[in-house]
Coordinates of C-alpha atoms in Angstrom, one line a residue:
X591 CA 32.6 -4.2 23.6
X592 CA 30.0 -2.1 25.5
X593 CA 31.0 1.3 26.9
X594 CA 31.8 1.4 30.6
X595 CA 28.8 2.5 32.6
X596 CA 28.9 5.8 34.4
X597 CA 28.1 6.2 38.1
X598 CA 24.7 7.7 37.1
X599 CA 23.9 4.7 34.9
X600 CA 24.8 2.3 37.7
X601 CA 22.5 4.2 40.2
X602 CA 19.6 4.1 37.7
X603 CA 20.2 0.3 37.2
X604 CA 20.2 -0.2 41.0
X605 CA 17.0 1.8 41.3
X606 CA 15.3 -0.3 38.7
X607 CA 16.5 -3.5 40.3
X608 CA 15.1 -2.3 43.7
X609 CA 11.8 -1.2 42.1
X610 CA 11.2 -4.7 40.6
X611 CA 11.9 -6.3 44.0
X612 CA 10.2 -3.9 46.4
X613 CA 7.3 -2.1 44.7
X614 CA 5.2 -5.3 44.1
X615 CA 5.4 -6.0 47.9
X616 CA 3.8 -2.7 48.9
X617 CA 0.2 -1.5 48.6
X618 CA -0.7 -0.1 45.2
X619 CA -2.2 3.3 46.1
X620 CA 0.5 4.5 48.5
X621 CA 3.2 3.6 45.9
X622 CA 1.2 5.3 43.1
X623 CA 1.0 8.4 45.3
X624 CA 4.8 8.4 45.8
X625 CA 5.4 8.2 42.0
X626 CA 3.0 11.1 41.4
X627 CA 4.9 13.2 44.0
X628 CA 8.2 12.3 42.3
X629 CA 6.7 13.3 39.0
X630 CA 5.5 16.7 40.4
X631 CA 9.0 17.3 41.9
X632 CA 10.7 16.7 38.5
X633 CA 8.1 18.8 36.7
X634 CA 8.6 21.8 39.1
X635 CA 12.3 21.7 38.5
X636 CA 11.8 22.4 34.8
X637 CA 14.8 20.4 33.7
X638 CA 15.8 19.8 30.1
X639 CA 13.5 16.8 29.7
X640 CA 10.4 18.6 31.1
X641 CA 11.1 21.7 28.9
X642 CA 11.4 19.5 25.8
X643 CA 8.2 17.6 26.7
X644 CA 6.3 20.9 27.0
X645 CA 7.9 22.2 23.8
X646 CA 6.8 19.1 21.9
X647 CA 3.3 19.3 23.4
X648 CA 3.1 23.0 22.3
X649 CA 3.5 21.8 18.7
X650 CA 0.8 19.1 19.2
X651 CA -1.8 21.3 20.9
X652 CA -1.0 24.8 19.7
X653 CA -0.7 26.1 23.3
X654 CA 1.8 28.8 23.9
X655 CA 5.2 27.8 25.5
X656 CA 5.1 29.0 29.1
X657 CA 1.4 29.3 29.3
X658 CA -0.5 28.0 32.3
X659 CA -2.4 25.6 30.2
X660 CA 0.8 24.1 28.7
X661 CA 2.5 23.9 32.1
X662 CA -0.5 21.9 33.5
X663 CA -0.4 19.6 30.5
X664 CA 3.3 19.1 31.1
X665 CA 2.6 18.2 34.7
X666 CA 0.0 15.7 33.6
X667 CA 2.5 14.3 31.1
X668 CA 5.1 13.8 33.8
X669 CA 2.6 12.1 36.0
X670 CA 1.7 9.8 33.1
X671 CA 5.4 9.0 32.5
X672 CA 6.0 8.2 36.1
X673 CA 2.9 6.1 36.2
X674 CA 4.4 4.0 33.4
X675 CA 7.4 3.2 35.6
X676 CA 5.3 2.4 38.6
X677 CA 3.3 0.0 36.6
X678 CA 6.4 -1.6 35.0
X679 CA 7.5 -2.6 38.5
X680 CA 4.1 -4.1 39.3
X681 CA 3.3 -5.8 36.0
X682 CA 5.3 -9.0 36.6
X683 CA 3.2 -9.7 39.7
X684 CA -0.2 -9.0 38.1
X685 CA -2.3 -11.8 36.9
X686 CA -3.0 -12.0 33.2
X687 CA -6.7 -12.1 33.8
X688 CA -6.6 -8.8 35.6
X689 CA -4.5 -7.2 32.8
X690 CA -7.0 -8.3 30.2
X691 CA -10.0 -7.4 32.2
X692 CA -8.8 -3.8 32.9
X693 CA -7.7 -3.1 29.3
X694 CA -10.4 -1.3 27.3
X695 CA -9.7 -2.0 23.6
X696 CA -11.1 -0.4 20.5
X697 CA -10.5 -2.3 17.2
X698 CA -9.2 -5.6 18.7
X699 CA -10.9 -7.3 15.7
X700 CA -8.3 -5.9 13.4
X701 CA -5.7 -8.1 15.0
X702 CA -7.9 -11.1 15.7
X703 CA -9.4 -11.3 12.2
X704 CA -6.1 -10.7 10.4
X705 CA -4.2 -13.4 12.3
X706 CA -7.2 -15.8 12.0
X707 CA -6.9 -15.4 8.2
X708 CA -3.3 -16.5 8.4
X709 CA -1.8 -13.1 7.7
X710 CA 0.9 -11.4 9.8
X711 CA 0.4 -8.2 11.7
X712 CA 2.8 -5.3 12.3
X713 CA 1.5 -3.2 15.2
X714 CA 3.1 0.3 15.2
X715 CA 3.0 2.4 18.4
X716 CA 4.0 5.9 19.4
X717 CA 5.6 6.3 22.8
X718 CA 2.3 6.6 24.6
X719 CA 0.8 5.3 27.9
X720 CA 2.1 2.0 29.0
X721 CA 3.3 0.1 25.9
X722 CA 4.6 -2.8 28.1
X723 CA 1.1 -3.3 29.6
X724 CA -0.4 -3.2 26.1
X725 CA 2.1 -6.0 25.2
X726 CA 1.0 -8.0 28.2
X727 CA -2.6 -7.6 27.1
X728 CA -1.7 -8.7 23.6
X729 CA 0.0 -11.9 24.9
X730 CA -2.9 -12.4 27.3
X731 CA -5.5 -12.5 24.5
X732 CA -3.4 -15.1 22.5
X733 CA -1.0 -13.2 20.4
X734 CA 2.6 -13.5 21.6
X735 CA 4.8 -11.2 19.5
X736 CA 8.3 -10.1 18.6
X737 CA 9.7 -6.6 19.3
X738 CA 12.9 -4.7 19.3
X739 CA 14.4 -3.1 22.4
X740 CA 16.8 -0.2 22.6
X741 CA 20.1 -1.2 24.1
X742 CA 20.1 0.7 27.5
X743 CA 23.1 1.5 29.6
X744 CA 24.4 -0.2 31.7
X745 CA 24.2 -3.7 30.2
X746 CA 22.7 -4.9 33.5
X747 CA 19.7 -2.6 33.1
X748 CA 19.2 -3.8 29.5
X749 CA 19.3 -7.4 30.6
X750 CA 16.8 -6.7 33.3
X751 CA 14.4 -5.0 30.9
X752 CA 14.7 -7.9 28.4
X753 CA 14.0 -10.4 31.2
X754 CA 11.0 -8.3 32.3
X755 CA 9.6 -8.2 28.8
X756 CA 10.3 -11.9 28.1
X757 CA 8.6 -12.7 31.4
X758 CA 5.5 -11.0 29.9
X759 CA 5.7 -13.3 26.9
X760 CA 7.5 -11.1 24.3
X761 CA 10.3 -12.1 22.0
X762 CA 12.8 -9.3 22.4
X763 CA 15.5 -8.5 19.8
X764 CA 18.2 -6.0 20.7
X765 CA 18.2 -2.9 18.5
X766 CA 22.0 -3.0 18.4
X767 CA 24.7 -5.5 19.3
X768 CA 22.8 -8.6 18.2
X769 CA 23.4 -10.7 15.1
X770 CA 22.4 -7.9 12.7
X771 CA 19.4 -9.8 11.3
X772 CA 16.6 -8.1 13.1
X773 CA 14.6 -7.2 10.0
X774 CA 15.0 -10.7 8.6
X775 CA 13.8 -12.2 11.8
X776 CA 10.8 -9.8 12.0
X777 CA 9.9 -10.5 8.4
X778 CA 10.0 -14.3 9.1
X779 CA 7.7 -13.9 12.0
X780 CA 5.0 -12.0 10.0
X781 CA 5.4 -14.2 6.9
X782 CA 4.4 -17.1 9.2
X783 CA 1.3 -15.2 10.3
X784 CA 2.7 -13.9 13.5
X785 CA 2.6 -10.5 15.2
X786 CA 5.4 -7.9 15.5
X787 CA 5.2 -4.7 17.7
X788 CA 7.4 -1.7 17.0
X789 CA 7.8 1.9 18.3
X790 CA 7.3 4.0 15.2
X791 CA 7.2 7.8 15.6
X792 CA 10.9 8.7 16.1
X793 CA 14.0 7.8 14.1
X794 CA 16.5 10.5 13.4
X795 CA 19.0 8.1 11.8
X796 CA 20.1 8.2 8.1
X797 CA 17.6 5.4 7.5
X798 CA 14.6 7.3 8.9
X799 CA 11.8 8.3 6.5
X800 CA 10.8 12.0 6.4
X801 CA 7.1 12.7 7.1
X802 CA 4.9 15.7 7.9
X803 CA 3.8 15.4 11.5
X804 CA 1.8 18.1 13.2
X805 CA 2.7 20.6 10.4
X806 CA 6.5 20.1 10.4
X807 CA 9.0 17.5 9.2
X808 CA 10.3 14.6 11.2
X809 CA 11.6 11.1 10.5
X810 CA 10.0 7.8 11.4
X811 CA 11.5 4.4 11.4
X812 CA 11.6 2.6 8.1
X813 CA 11.0 -0.8 9.7
X814 CA 7.2 -0.9 10.1
X815 CA 6.3 0.4 6.6
X816 CA 9.0 -1.6 5.0
X817 CA 7.8 -4.8 6.6
X818 CA 4.3 -4.1 5.3
X819 CA 5.5 -3.4 1.8
X820 CA 7.9 -6.4 1.6
X821 CA 5.9 -9.1 3.4
X822 CA 2.2 -8.1 2.8
X823 CA 1.6 -8.0 6.6
X824 CA -1.1 -5.7 7.8
X825 CA 0.3 -2.5 9.3
X826 CA -2.0 -1.5 12.2
X827 CA -1.3 1.7 14.1
X828 CA -2.2 1.6 17.8
X829 CA -2.7 4.4 20.4
X830 CA -2.0 3.5 24.0
X831 CA -3.3 5.6 26.9
X832 CA -4.6 5.6 30.5
X833 CA -8.3 5.3 31.4
X834 CA -8.7 6.1 35.1
X835 CA -6.8 3.4 36.9
X836 CA -7.1 1.1 33.8
X837 CA -5.7 1.2 30.3
X838 CA -6.9 2.0 26.8
X839 CA -5.8 0.8 23.4
X840 CA -7.1 1.9 20.1
X841 CA -6.1 -0.3 17.3
X842 CA -6.7 1.6 14.1
X843 CA -7.5 0.2 10.7
X844 CA -4.8 -1.1 8.4
X845 CA -2.6 1.5 6.6
X846 CA -3.0 0.4 2.9
X847 CA 0.1 -0.1 0.7
X848 CA -0.3 1.7 -2.6
X849 CA -0.8 -0.6 -5.6
X850 CA 1.5 1.5 -7.9
X851 CA 4.9 3.0 -7.5
X852 CA 8.4 2.0 -6.6
X853 CA 9.2 0.3 -3.3
X854 CA 10.6 3.6 -2.0
X855 CA 7.5 5.5 -3.0
X856 CA 5.2 2.9 -1.4
X857 CA 7.2 2.9 1.9
X858 CA 7.1 6.7 2.0
X859 CA 3.3 6.7 1.4
X860 CA 2.8 4.1 4.2
X861 CA 5.0 6.0 6.6
X862 CA 3.0 9.2 6.0
X863 CA -0.2 7.3 6.5
X864 CA 1.1 6.0 9.8
X865 CA 2.1 9.5 10.9
X866 CA -1.3 10.8 10.1
X867 CA -3.0 8.2 12.4
X868 CA -0.5 8.9 15.1
X869 CA -1.4 12.6 15.0
X870 CA -5.0 11.7 15.7
X871 CA -4.1 9.4 18.6
X872 CA -1.7 11.8 20.2
X873 CA -4.1 14.7 19.8
X874 CA -6.8 12.8 21.7
X875 CA -4.4 11.9 24.6
X876 CA -1.6 14.4 24.6
X877 CA -0.9 14.0 28.3
X878 CA 0.0 10.3 27.7
X879 CA 2.6 11.0 24.9
X880 CA 6.0 10.6 26.5
X881 CA 8.2 12.4 24.0
X882 CA 11.1 14.0 25.9
X883 CA 13.6 14.2 23.1
X884 CA 13.9 16.4 20.1
X885 CA 11.6 15.1 17.4
X886 CA 11.2 17.6 14.6
X887 CA 14.1 18.3 12.2
X888 CA 13.9 22.1 12.7
X889 CA 14.5 21.5 16.4
X890 CA 17.8 19.7 15.8
X891 CA 21.3 21.2 16.0
X892 CA 22.2 21.9 12.4
X893 CA 25.4 20.0 12.9

């Protein structure tokens, strides 16, 4: 049984429901300006999420916490984050042809060629840019895929988000509360030559794999590297970012699975390779990295 939703959860759910109904009916530029103003207001308040974002960006960039440069980067980061939500509300009403036309992709051949050869693909993404738009592009160029979604509160918001993503052509599996066979389902999809997309730079559970990331230790999800090791699917890291009013995706080369070693050693090596590529993508577009939670182990409460 799911936990009872708080008043705040219900307000957020109502806001999302209204956003999906109202925002597509209004002109794009005025609504985009409103979301930028909201982002600036949240940034100026310097709440917990903004402070954590700027702290994370300090690790990535080497900028001093509290410096003018880091504050401006934090502002750009909040604008990027709010732009994501603005676009989420508009995506269902956008034509597939427009999404594909306005998406500038580096390395698309890594997906196309691998799938054409009959081999499955695991696309691993950090929380950057508009990952839902990237998914719409992937479906639009002929690669429907499976993914896993965090179970949001309240349940009504989770169902709306699932319906939104399914409407874009994704197969959505709940992270929790499903049949407990997510990994098996994803493995089946890639063994049949399909595509799976998974967020892959934050997992602070007991099953997360420790990696070095921007000079410190964090944990990444075991799923993407484990799928590559166990199924032989190609693990392709992808960076997602904004390009003016359009979108950019950089699909990097496959992370190789070592020929020697135990399964655990292979998974650890692949996870570290993934983290190394994510470092590059985030360093190139730090303002589009939406990490507002604690990430590195030395930032966590010892308890």
